[in-house]
Amino acid sequence: MTEDKKTNAQSFTFKAETKQLLNILIHSLYKDKEVFLRELLSNASDALNRVHFEMLTNQNVLDADVELNIRITADKDERMLTIQDTGIGMTKDEIIENLGTIAQSGARNFIEATKESGEENLAQVIGQFGVGFYSVFMAAEWVRVTSRSYKPRAKAVSWYATGEDDFEISPAEMNERGTKIEIKLKKDAEEFAEDYRLNTVIKKHSDYIGFPIYVGDSEEQANAQSSLWRTARNEITDEQYNDFYRQMTMEFEEPLHRIHSVMDAPVQLFALLYIPASGERGVFSARKEDGLKLYSRNILIDEYTKDLLPEYLRFVQGVVDSEDLPLNVSRETVQSSGLMPRLQKIVTGQVMRELEKLAKKDVEKYNLFWEAFGVFLKQGIASDPMTTEKVQPLLRFKTNKNPEEWSSLDDYVERMQDEQKEIYYIVGDDPKSVLLSPHLDYFQSQDTEVLLLTDPMDSFMLMGLNQYKEHELKSVAQADIEPEEDEQKESDEEKIPDDEFATLLELFKETLGERVEDVRTSNRLSQSVARLVVADDNFNPELQRVYRYLGKDYEDPKKTLELNPSHPILKSLIAESVEADLQKEIIEQIYDNTLLVEGLHPDPSSMASRIQKLMEMVLEK
Ligand code: ADP
Ligand code: MG
């Protein structure tokens, strides 16, 4: 810092990141220059919002009765543009801090982002990095900011910079509250000294700023002064909707869907909600937390309101504005006013209804939604079974019969076989291998549809989902699903004779010893040689899986190995010509295979040596 005795001006140096940012703004960003005006107006609007809030809670505000507004004046001959607001203003310390030293992380992020997305496209979203003010240097030769804080005893101060390394701070003359920004326009930005040009930019980018903006001497407002969410739907273009979303979230992708609703009773409410395109926030997302923006009469009460939507809808972005919120009180009082649960009920209902509507109207889009956010809904069921009924209609599944498509539970029920009462599912590790599971054998042979649950969240979801309408959900791995009589007869013909099979069972028991609870015959298998089941009715395989995902210590209960008495491998295995050695190795391999398909094999690579041995034995013949 240096000091000039005559003018009392102090000189400060910008931080390295800010210098770099200024350099990019001045030398690389030629497109979208007009964005600077939006940024300055957005700052003015913030400042007005803040003083408004102050006036509601604090008696001691300078110029408490002047109109909250923004005035823009231009002088074409001088290439001068002035933007003045009656907002909260800044003290000397604040102006040094706000326009000189803070937001370096924002500058750094912006610089990083230019490397990834290219400099050209970034002007549009500079505001979201918390460095919007500096965009003025896309258009300015120099800038002077003169400000007077709302605090009655604060003195006016001015900040001056050319976008070089330094800025200057000096005492200033200013009697009214607020901030005045004087800009000497660069030659190639002189268009911004034309009123008509200013009016177009305001219409385009700043129309819904909540305070009047006047251009020149005009007494007529240049902006409609209605927030987007308070504007009639038919007056808003898709572009405006998407623009608003992008400004708010700084996601580059367009939102997947939007919900814009206005309501007068039982509460007065505006909501503009978006479903993002992806379940993950973008790298540069401006939304650091979940939650909706809560406004009351256009004034921001809370940036991240988490209790307007249940956990399982926390991916929804947007704004809720209600006139029924008590304004002249703190955020904490808003929380306890009793209005929040009512708002939550309404907003949640709107979102859920809209999703159901989307599922009917636009299946393709709904499937995109499901793929991005289904996991949130499943989690909702897992963590709060009270939500199950509400969420059920939104669930989608792949099935053995429709493995490429998403089916709803209603679709499933509609396709159920005549006698079928239960909804069957199988839990597995991935959609391909689950189709090979021996547990599916019987159902495949019966042409019965089975839900394929292969997402880790599915096991958690099953803790809260055991019934849909009057149909129970049942795992195909449960041992007690008995095939029908005639089914058994049909396969009887190819069966290994009972006495031979008994010998085989003994051989398996001997070889596997303590590792299995029992070895027995199964009439449920057709394609597979064997499968593992837990005979205990109280055993819950899903819970087991949940424990495994959570990395909890648990004992896997001993399993029973069931053999397919009609399988050719077993028939050959018992032939006299097979040596005892080979028999043992094959039994071991059959057991390992069953572990593998259950996803229970502790060390699959250990099988390699046995398989090699088996190959050798076979080839030696
Ligand atoms: P952001 O608006 O994201 O905070 P900016 O770079 O646009 O970042 O502005 C930096 C800060 O400068 C603002 O947070 C605010 O504190 C201050 N500021 C800018 N313009 C004004 C204004 N017209 N009135 C009062 N404070 C302002
Ligand atoms: Mg800003």
XYZ file of C-alpha atoms and ligand atoms in Angstrom:
649
model
C 0.000 0.000 0.000
C 1.337 3.461 -0.866
C -0.100 6.823 0.016
C -0.379 10.026 -1.954
C -0.272 12.912 0.575
C -2.003 15.481 -1.634
C -5.104 13.527 -2.599
C -5.157 11.192 0.376
C -5.328 8.336 -2.121
C -3.994 4.973 -1.085
C -2.791 2.495 -3.641
C -3.276 -1.286 -3.268
C -2.069 -4.133 -5.395
C -4.496 -6.796 -6.644
C -3.708 -10.351 -5.624
C -1.979 -12.533 -8.195
C -5.127 -14.487 -9.117
C -7.140 -11.320 -9.583
C -4.456 -9.879 -11.853
C -4.549 -12.992 -13.965
C -8.330 -12.822 -14.116
C -8.241 -9.175 -15.170
C -5.751 -10.040 -17.827
C -8.075 -12.650 -19.322
C -11.066 -10.310 -19.139
C -9.272 -7.446 -20.824
C -7.393 -9.343 -23.483
C -9.305 -12.521 -24.274
C -13.020 -12.071 -23.847
C -14.479 -10.303 -26.843
C -17.738 -12.164 -27.014
C -20.658 -11.511 -24.670
C -19.274 -8.180 -23.462
C -22.790 -7.102 -22.573
C -22.699 -9.530 -19.691
C -20.867 -6.927 -17.606
C -24.054 -4.897 -17.405
C -25.992 -7.824 -16.070
C -23.318 -8.420 -13.440
C -23.308 -4.815 -12.243
C -27.103 -4.769 -12.142
C -27.137 -8.025 -10.260
C -24.755 -6.561 -7.682
C -26.933 -3.460 -7.418
C -29.958 -5.672 -6.924
C -28.165 -7.649 -4.203
C -27.231 -4.385 -2.518
C -30.854 -3.210 -2.666
C -32.089 -6.503 -1.295
C -29.694 -6.265 1.569
C -30.651 -2.742 2.512
C -34.307 -3.707 2.266
C -33.686 -6.520 4.695
C -31.779 -4.119 6.937
C -34.701 -1.668 6.891
C -37.054 -4.365 8.075
C -34.924 -5.288 11.041
C -32.998 -2.151 11.863
C -34.246 1.376 12.565
C -30.983 3.074 11.881
C -30.630 3.195 8.115
C -29.420 6.239 6.214
C -31.957 7.636 3.710
C -34.564 5.159 4.901
C -37.220 6.730 2.665
C -35.528 7.017 -0.722
C -36.808 4.755 -3.476
C -34.945 1.470 -3.844
C -33.862 1.701 -7.448
C -31.108 1.672 -10.030
C -30.415 4.517 -12.415
C -28.259 4.241 -15.501
C -27.029 7.289 -17.361
C -24.809 7.459 -20.418
C -22.824 10.167 -22.160
C -22.095 9.179 -25.741
C -19.582 11.912 -26.460
C -17.509 11.147 -23.401
C -18.048 7.362 -23.742
C -19.142 7.388 -20.112
C -21.625 5.052 -18.457
C -22.854 5.483 -14.874
C -24.827 2.991 -12.827
C -26.113 4.158 -9.492
C -28.076 2.250 -6.885
C -29.639 3.171 -3.562
C -28.509 -0.109 -2.048
C -26.607 -0.921 1.072
C -23.370 0.779 0.003
C -19.893 -0.007 1.247
C -17.573 1.406 3.878
C -13.902 1.910 3.126
C -12.944 -1.442 4.606
C -15.729 -3.194 2.771
C -14.843 -1.714 -0.580
C -11.196 -2.740 -0.195
C -12.241 -6.192 0.841
C -15.031 -6.703 -1.701
C -13.407 -5.208 -4.780
C -9.801 -5.962 -4.101
C -8.971 -8.811 -1.897
C -11.723 -11.364 -1.517
C -12.947 -13.930 -3.987
C -9.475 -14.989 -4.983
C -10.667 -18.539 -4.917
C -13.375 -17.455 -7.344
C -10.722 -15.915 -9.581
C -8.656 -19.072 -9.381
C -11.645 -21.274 -10.220
C -12.565 -19.038 -13.111
C -9.053 -19.282 -14.508
C -9.155 -23.058 -14.106
C -12.502 -23.170 -15.864
C -11.192 -21.182 -18.835
C -8.594 -23.894 -19.324
C -11.261 -26.578 -19.481
C -14.136 -24.919 -21.264
C -12.242 -22.311 -23.237
C -12.260 -18.639 -22.436
C -14.874 -17.726 -25.002
C -17.817 -19.359 -23.285
C -17.156 -18.278 -19.803
C -18.157 -14.657 -19.773
C -21.771 -15.831 -19.627
C -21.335 -17.416 -16.245
C -18.643 -15.294 -14.634
C -21.086 -14.113 -11.973
C -21.299 -17.580 -10.550
C -17.642 -17.580 -9.649
C -18.215 -14.667 -7.304
C -16.115 -12.375 -9.480
C -18.847 -10.842 -11.631
C -17.827 -7.312 -10.801
C -14.536 -7.652 -12.671
C -16.367 -8.378 -15.914
C -16.684 -4.609 -16.180
C -13.119 -4.615 -17.465
C -14.271 -6.325 -20.645
C -15.781 -2.957 -21.524
C -13.958 -0.396 -19.404
C -10.827 1.671 -19.859
C -11.178 2.660 -16.242
C -13.761 2.321 -13.487
C -14.544 4.434 -10.464
C -16.817 3.080 -7.754
C -18.051 5.619 -5.228
C -20.028 4.332 -2.311
C -21.659 5.361 0.894
C -22.765 2.787 3.406
C -26.244 2.695 4.956
C -24.608 3.054 8.361
C -25.420 6.645 9.311
C -21.909 7.602 10.402
C -19.975 6.003 7.541
C -18.041 8.242 5.161
C -18.153 7.999 1.396
C -15.218 6.347 -0.297
C -14.062 5.768 -3.831
C -12.244 2.959 -5.608
C -10.515 3.475 -8.916
C -8.809 1.006 -11.243
C -7.794 0.590 -14.868
C -7.489 -3.171 -14.746
C -3.721 -2.964 -14.287
C -2.040 -4.261 -11.154
C -3.239 -1.617 -8.727
C -6.379 0.007 -7.450
C -6.683 3.272 -5.595
C -8.834 4.161 -2.612
C -9.649 7.739 -1.687
C -12.153 9.695 0.389
C -15.121 10.885 -1.661
C -18.035 13.294 -1.645
C -21.385 11.574 -1.722
C -24.411 12.507 0.333
C -26.837 9.779 -0.558
C -26.744 6.142 0.394
C -25.670 3.580 -2.167
C -23.121 2.942 -4.854
C -22.255 4.743 -8.073
C -20.168 3.035 -10.716
C -18.626 5.272 -13.373
C -17.214 3.541 -16.397
C -15.055 5.009 -19.117
C -15.953 2.741 -22.014
C -13.349 1.328 -24.350
C -13.666 2.357 -27.972
C -15.003 -1.066 -28.945
C -17.630 -0.918 -26.214
C -19.054 2.509 -26.978
C -22.379 0.926 -27.934
C -23.104 0.790 -24.179
C -23.388 4.553 -24.118
C -26.566 4.275 -26.238
C -29.856 4.191 -24.350
C -31.534 1.835 -26.801
C -28.664 -0.647 -26.499
C -28.826 -0.474 -22.709
C -32.552 -1.090 -22.843
C -32.110 -4.190 -24.995
C -29.515 -5.675 -22.686
C -31.664 -5.008 -19.641
C -34.671 -6.644 -21.283
C -32.581 -9.632 -22.209
C -30.646 -10.277 -19.031
C -32.055 -8.257 -16.183
C -35.751 -7.976 -16.849
C -36.775 -9.632 -13.616
C -34.579 -7.692 -11.251
C -36.873 -6.880 -8.376
C -36.253 -3.129 -8.283
C -36.968 -0.475 -10.886
C -34.163 0.273 -13.324
C -34.314 3.668 -15.059
C -32.293 4.523 -18.135
C -31.366 8.168 -18.792
C -33.910 10.739 -17.618
C -36.765 8.376 -18.275
C -39.342 7.950 -15.549
C -40.340 4.674 -17.131
C -38.835 1.457 -15.937
C -36.611 -0.420 -18.347
C -37.290 -3.745 -16.636
C -40.532 -5.582 -16.015
C -39.418 -5.928 -12.397
C -40.980 -9.240 -11.893
C -38.999 -12.233 -10.879
C -39.187 -15.016 -13.383
C -41.140 -17.207 -11.004
C -43.735 -14.459 -10.583
C -44.076 -13.950 -14.307
C -46.925 -15.614 -16.190
C -45.823 -18.863 -17.808
C -46.962 -17.851 -21.261
C -44.754 -14.778 -21.133
C -41.586 -16.751 -20.545
C -39.593 -18.371 -23.318
C -37.772 -21.675 -22.967
C -34.565 -19.744 -23.379
C -35.406 -17.508 -20.433
C -36.283 -20.506 -18.287
C -33.050 -22.260 -19.167
C -31.030 -19.097 -18.791
C -32.363 -18.647 -15.311
C -31.487 -22.231 -14.436
C -28.002 -21.848 -15.770
C -27.432 -18.629 -13.879
C -28.681 -20.181 -10.691
C -26.843 -23.494 -10.814
C -24.084 -22.865 -13.289
C -24.698 -26.234 -14.817
C -23.816 -26.122 -18.480
C -26.372 -28.732 -19.418
C -29.979 -27.756 -19.843
C -32.320 -28.988 -17.140
C -34.202 -32.182 -17.847
C -37.524 -30.791 -16.757
C -39.097 -27.786 -15.066
C -42.108 -27.165 -12.895
C -43.511 -23.676 -12.664
C -46.494 -23.264 -10.437
C -48.511 -20.472 -8.924
C -50.966 -20.997 -6.120
C -53.228 -18.764 -4.045
C -54.773 -21.171 -1.582
C -54.335 -22.725 0.942
C -51.109 -20.747 0.920
C -49.867 -18.164 -1.457
C -46.983 -19.648 -3.353
C -44.794 -19.364 -6.435
C -42.454 -22.185 -7.272
C -40.024 -22.543 -10.130
C -38.337 -25.908 -9.838
C -35.931 -27.737 -12.100
C -34.829 -31.312 -12.422
C -31.217 -31.258 -13.538
C -29.959 -33.389 -16.388
C -27.654 -35.367 -14.180
C -27.628 -36.726 -10.659
C -24.252 -35.212 -10.009
C -23.456 -31.555 -9.761
C -21.220 -30.180 -12.486
C -17.615 -29.328 -11.660
C -18.452 -25.657 -11.502
C -21.828 -25.943 -9.897
C -22.843 -22.848 -8.032
C -25.040 -24.850 -5.709
C -22.783 -25.928 -2.916
C -25.485 -27.690 -0.970
C -28.859 -29.262 -1.502
C -31.925 -27.168 -0.918
C -34.198 -24.664 -2.595
C -33.925 -20.896 -2.550
C -36.631 -19.506 -0.344
C -37.995 -16.044 -1.040
C -40.681 -14.031 0.533
C -42.016 -11.241 -1.630
C -38.945 -11.384 -3.837
C -36.521 -11.171 -0.973
C -34.132 -14.003 -0.456
C -34.665 -15.515 2.980
C -32.576 -18.632 2.682
C -30.214 -19.799 -0.031
C -30.417 -23.514 0.847
C -33.740 -24.478 2.353
C -33.660 -28.183 3.008
C -37.067 -28.675 4.562
C -39.143 -27.747 1.541
C -38.645 -31.172 0.013
C -38.040 -34.624 1.466
C -34.537 -36.103 1.291
C -35.386 -38.251 -1.667
C -36.166 -35.206 -3.808
C -33.091 -33.274 -2.761
C -31.787 -33.169 -6.328
C -34.500 -30.659 -7.291
C -33.203 -27.124 -7.819
C -35.121 -23.909 -7.778
C -36.992 -21.194 -6.021
C -39.990 -21.094 -3.748
C -41.562 -17.742 -2.940
C -44.396 -17.326 -0.487
C -46.038 -14.167 0.725
C -47.262 -15.986 3.780
C -43.813 -16.155 5.307
C -43.250 -13.686 8.092
C -40.648 -11.356 6.658
C -39.589 -9.035 9.400
C -38.129 -11.822 11.436
C -35.046 -13.930 11.386
C -34.557 -17.084 9.376
C -34.888 -19.140 12.529
C -38.388 -17.812 13.160
C -39.352 -18.716 9.624
C -38.373 -22.263 10.426
C -40.545 -22.349 13.511
C -43.532 -20.517 12.067
C -45.301 -23.785 11.288
C -45.634 -22.802 7.672
C -42.711 -24.920 6.517
C -44.382 -28.327 6.910
C -47.366 -27.046 4.951
C -45.140 -25.681 2.232
C -43.235 -28.942 2.132
C -46.413 -30.905 1.663
C -47.511 -28.692 -1.194
C -44.175 -28.491 -2.966
C -43.556 -32.229 -2.610
C -47.006 -32.975 -3.971
C -46.324 -30.767 -6.971
C -43.069 -32.492 -7.770
C -44.463 -36.001 -7.336
C -47.529 -35.273 -9.432
C -45.380 -33.757 -12.131
C -43.132 -36.814 -12.199
C -46.108 -39.131 -12.508
C -47.432 -36.993 -15.305
C -44.079 -37.069 -17.042
C -43.940 -40.849 -16.748
C -47.211 -41.083 -18.657
C -46.621 -38.299 -21.130
C -43.006 -38.722 -22.114
C -41.641 -42.155 -21.335
C -38.265 -41.501 -22.879
C -37.679 -38.426 -20.774
C -38.976 -40.150 -17.694
C -36.506 -42.977 -18.225
C -33.688 -40.436 -18.351
C -34.999 -39.073 -15.105
C -35.129 -42.542 -13.604
C -31.593 -43.374 -14.667
C -30.273 -40.181 -13.128
C -32.381 -39.991 -9.968
C -33.914 -43.408 -9.359
C -31.278 -44.076 -6.768
C -32.525 -41.129 -4.682
C -36.046 -42.526 -4.662
C -34.816 -45.982 -3.696
C -32.841 -44.453 -0.908
C -35.992 -42.690 0.202
C -37.772 -46.016 0.574
C -34.782 -47.489 2.374
C -34.481 -44.718 4.913
C -38.147 -44.007 5.479
C -40.674 -46.771 4.807
C -43.410 -44.162 5.241
C -42.544 -42.881 1.793
C -42.834 -46.273 0.128
C -46.403 -45.914 -0.997
C -45.836 -42.467 -2.441
C -42.696 -43.458 -4.305
C -43.783 -46.898 -5.570
C -45.533 -45.670 -8.724
C -42.312 -43.942 -9.755
C -40.094 -47.014 -9.468
C -38.768 -48.680 -12.589
C -37.188 -52.085 -13.057
C -35.497 -54.247 -15.625
C -36.789 -57.816 -15.701
C -35.698 -61.166 -17.080
C -38.342 -60.876 -19.766
C -37.715 -57.225 -20.563
C -34.058 -56.770 -19.700
C -33.575 -53.723 -21.940
C -36.628 -51.758 -20.928
C -37.824 -50.056 -17.796
C -41.035 -51.476 -16.388
C -43.144 -50.062 -13.601
C -44.657 -52.260 -10.924
C -47.993 -51.745 -12.649
C -46.519 -53.009 -15.908
C -45.303 -56.071 -14.051
C -48.620 -56.729 -12.352
C -50.449 -56.380 -15.618
C -48.229 -59.023 -17.214
C -48.458 -61.474 -14.297
C -49.544 -65.002 -15.045
C -53.099 -66.029 -14.241
C -52.352 -67.847 -11.009
C -49.479 -65.630 -9.946
C -49.958 -63.683 -6.728
C -46.487 -62.592 -5.824
C -43.997 -60.294 -7.437
C -40.685 -62.097 -7.847
C -37.290 -60.502 -7.788
C -33.692 -61.567 -7.878
C -30.840 -59.619 -6.361
C -27.498 -59.724 -8.118
C -24.347 -57.830 -8.838
C -24.880 -56.880 -12.450
C -27.622 -57.151 -15.066
C -25.784 -59.688 -17.238
C -24.633 -62.233 -14.709
C -27.860 -62.134 -12.756
C -29.610 -63.607 -15.778
C -27.368 -66.664 -15.487
C -28.245 -67.282 -11.869
C -29.478 -70.817 -11.102
C -32.182 -69.245 -8.959
C -33.787 -68.014 -12.172
C -33.853 -71.461 -13.786
C -37.255 -72.434 -12.629
C -38.821 -69.060 -13.373
C -37.305 -68.964 -16.836
C -38.693 -72.406 -17.553
C -42.121 -71.237 -16.373
C -41.857 -68.022 -18.376
C -42.432 -66.090 -15.159
C -41.300 -62.493 -15.004
C -38.717 -61.596 -12.354
C -37.474 -58.138 -11.399
C -33.702 -57.831 -11.709
C -32.317 -55.885 -8.776
C -28.688 -55.220 -9.541
C -28.123 -51.749 -8.162
C -26.392 -51.680 -4.753
C -29.214 -49.430 -3.536
C -31.773 -52.132 -4.373
C -30.856 -54.225 -1.360
C -31.401 -51.206 0.846
C -34.664 -50.411 -0.872
C -35.974 -53.920 -0.190
C -35.851 -53.184 3.510
C -38.776 -50.809 2.977
C -40.457 -52.454 0.025
C -42.134 -55.787 0.602
C -45.507 -55.280 -0.941
C -47.073 -53.541 -3.895
C -50.826 -53.201 -3.772
C -51.980 -56.701 -2.735
C -48.865 -58.422 -4.079
C -46.044 -59.495 -1.852
C -42.514 -59.192 -3.136
C -40.602 -62.434 -2.981
C -37.026 -63.354 -3.680
C -36.467 -66.207 -6.120
C -33.564 -67.317 -3.943
C -35.897 -68.229 -1.145
C -36.021 -71.989 -0.875
C -39.711 -72.436 -0.227
C -41.110 -71.755 -3.643
C -42.386 -75.133 -4.713
C -42.954 -75.994 -8.333
C -46.240 -77.441 -9.376
C -46.920 -81.170 -9.471
C -46.949 -81.895 -13.173
C -43.727 -80.015 -13.557
C -41.942 -82.569 -11.473
C -43.275 -85.478 -13.453
C -42.125 -84.128 -16.734
C -38.544 -83.981 -15.639
C -38.706 -87.290 -13.802
C -37.893 -89.227 -16.923
C -34.358 -87.856 -17.320
C -33.523 -88.092 -13.652
C -30.557 -89.987 -12.239
C -31.928 -93.088 -10.457
C -32.431 -92.474 -6.753
C -29.836 -94.906 -5.446
C -27.133 -93.545 -7.722
C -28.067 -90.039 -6.754
C -27.793 -90.882 -3.057
C -24.196 -92.006 -3.649
C -23.535 -88.770 -5.448
C -24.915 -86.712 -2.572
C -22.631 -88.583 -0.187
C -19.657 -87.921 -2.411
C -20.428 -84.202 -2.407
C -20.874 -84.142 1.371
C -17.607 -85.944 1.884
C -15.709 -83.620 -0.411
C -17.171 -80.339 0.820
C -17.386 -81.323 4.480
C -17.983 -78.437 6.885
C -18.201 -75.869 4.145
C -21.852 -76.628 3.464
C -24.778 -77.170 5.769
C -26.157 -79.963 3.646
C -26.251 -81.324 0.098
C -29.621 -82.283 -1.301
C -31.641 -82.661 -4.445
C -33.545 -79.814 -6.027
C -36.503 -79.861 -8.352
C -36.133 -76.212 -9.124
C -33.120 -76.401 -11.403
C -33.192 -77.005 -15.122
C -30.184 -75.396 -16.824
C -27.848 -75.184 -13.853
C -25.952 -77.981 -12.154
C -26.329 -76.658 -8.640
C -27.226 -73.719 -6.482
C -26.735 -72.511 -2.939
C -29.704 -71.808 -0.723
C -30.225 -70.897 2.870
C -32.760 -73.248 4.324
C -33.517 -71.012 7.286
C -36.792 -69.150 6.722
C -35.691 -66.308 8.923
C -32.634 -65.641 6.889
C -32.766 -62.430 4.931
C -30.369 -62.452 2.000
C -30.970 -58.761 1.235
C -30.015 -57.723 4.705
C -26.941 -59.855 4.308
C -26.077 -57.979 1.165
C -26.668 -54.650 2.881
C -24.224 -55.623 5.595
C -21.715 -56.611 3.000
C -22.045 -53.239 1.226
C -21.669 -51.426 4.498
C -18.504 -53.371 5.118
C -19.857 -54.687 8.389
C -18.451 -57.808 9.949
C -20.884 -60.617 9.644
C -20.883 -64.380 9.444
C -22.247 -65.690 6.214
C -24.625 -68.432 7.344
C -23.770 -71.883 6.096
C -25.521 -72.685 2.869
C -27.114 -75.806 1.524
C -25.976 -77.019 -1.864
C -28.810 -78.174 -4.080
C -28.067 -80.433 -7.042
C -29.983 -80.817 -10.279
C -30.769 -84.546 -10.557
C -31.307 -84.281 -14.306
C -28.137 -82.514 -15.209
C -25.863 -84.283 -17.740
C -22.690 -83.240 -15.886
C -23.864 -85.034 -12.770
C -24.927 -88.034 -14.815
C -21.460 -88.306 -16.305
C -19.769 -87.563 -13.028
C -21.181 -90.699 -11.466
C -20.091 -92.997 -14.323
C -17.602 -95.666 -13.275
C -14.979 -94.551 -15.718
C -14.420 -91.252 -13.871
C -11.463 -91.437 -11.519
C -11.892 -90.392 -7.912
C -9.358 -87.590 -8.311
C -11.197 -86.010 -11.208
C -14.517 -86.426 -9.391
C -13.208 -84.450 -6.430
C -11.835 -81.637 -8.537
C -15.101 -81.343 -10.443
C -17.137 -81.252 -7.238
C -14.884 -78.481 -5.930
C -15.352 -76.573 -9.145
C -19.139 -76.964 -9.068
C -19.155 -75.584 -5.538
C -16.891 -72.693 -6.506
C -19.173 -71.880 -9.415
C -22.170 -71.594 -7.131
C -20.232 -69.272 -4.853
C -19.244 -67.226 -7.847
C -22.768 -66.665 -9.137
C -23.890 -65.659 -5.655
C -21.090 -63.131 -5.565
C -19.786 -64.905 -2.484
C -16.509 -66.301 -3.740
C -13.763 -65.015 -1.464
C -10.976 -65.421 -4.007
C -12.019 -66.210 -7.589
C -8.451 -66.159 -8.886
C -7.723 -69.207 -6.770
C -9.766 -71.213 -9.244
C -7.264 -70.751 -12.031
C -4.936 -73.507 -10.858
C -7.758 -76.010 -10.486
C -9.155 -75.220 -13.891
C -5.711 -75.801 -15.352
C -5.502 -79.125 -13.555
C -8.942 -80.094 -14.846
C -7.934 -79.290 -18.382
C -4.829 -81.409 -18.039
C -6.810 -84.334 -16.668
C -9.347 -84.140 -19.461
C -6.717 -83.887 -22.175
C -4.726 -86.805 -20.813
C -7.615 -89.101 -21.589
P -20.587 -11.501 -5.965
O -21.674 -10.593 -6.440
O -20.757 -12.892 -6.473
O -20.348 -11.463 -4.501
P -18.962 -9.661 -7.406
O -17.578 -9.718 -7.963
O -20.020 -9.383 -8.404
O -19.223 -11.003 -6.646
O -19.044 -8.546 -6.293
C -18.147 -8.594 -5.200
C -18.718 -7.921 -3.985
O -18.648 -6.497 -4.116
C -20.155 -8.190 -3.681
O -20.301 -9.380 -2.946
C -20.552 -6.987 -2.821
O -20.170 -7.196 -1.479
C -19.689 -5.901 -3.391
N -20.460 -5.059 -4.319
C -20.392 -5.064 -5.643
N -21.239 -4.180 -6.185
C -21.880 -3.578 -5.166
C -22.902 -2.574 -5.045
N -23.438 -1.997 -6.130
N -23.291 -2.216 -3.808
C -22.762 -2.782 -2.704
N -21.811 -3.733 -2.748
C -21.362 -4.126 -3.951
Mg -22.064 -10.219 -8.422
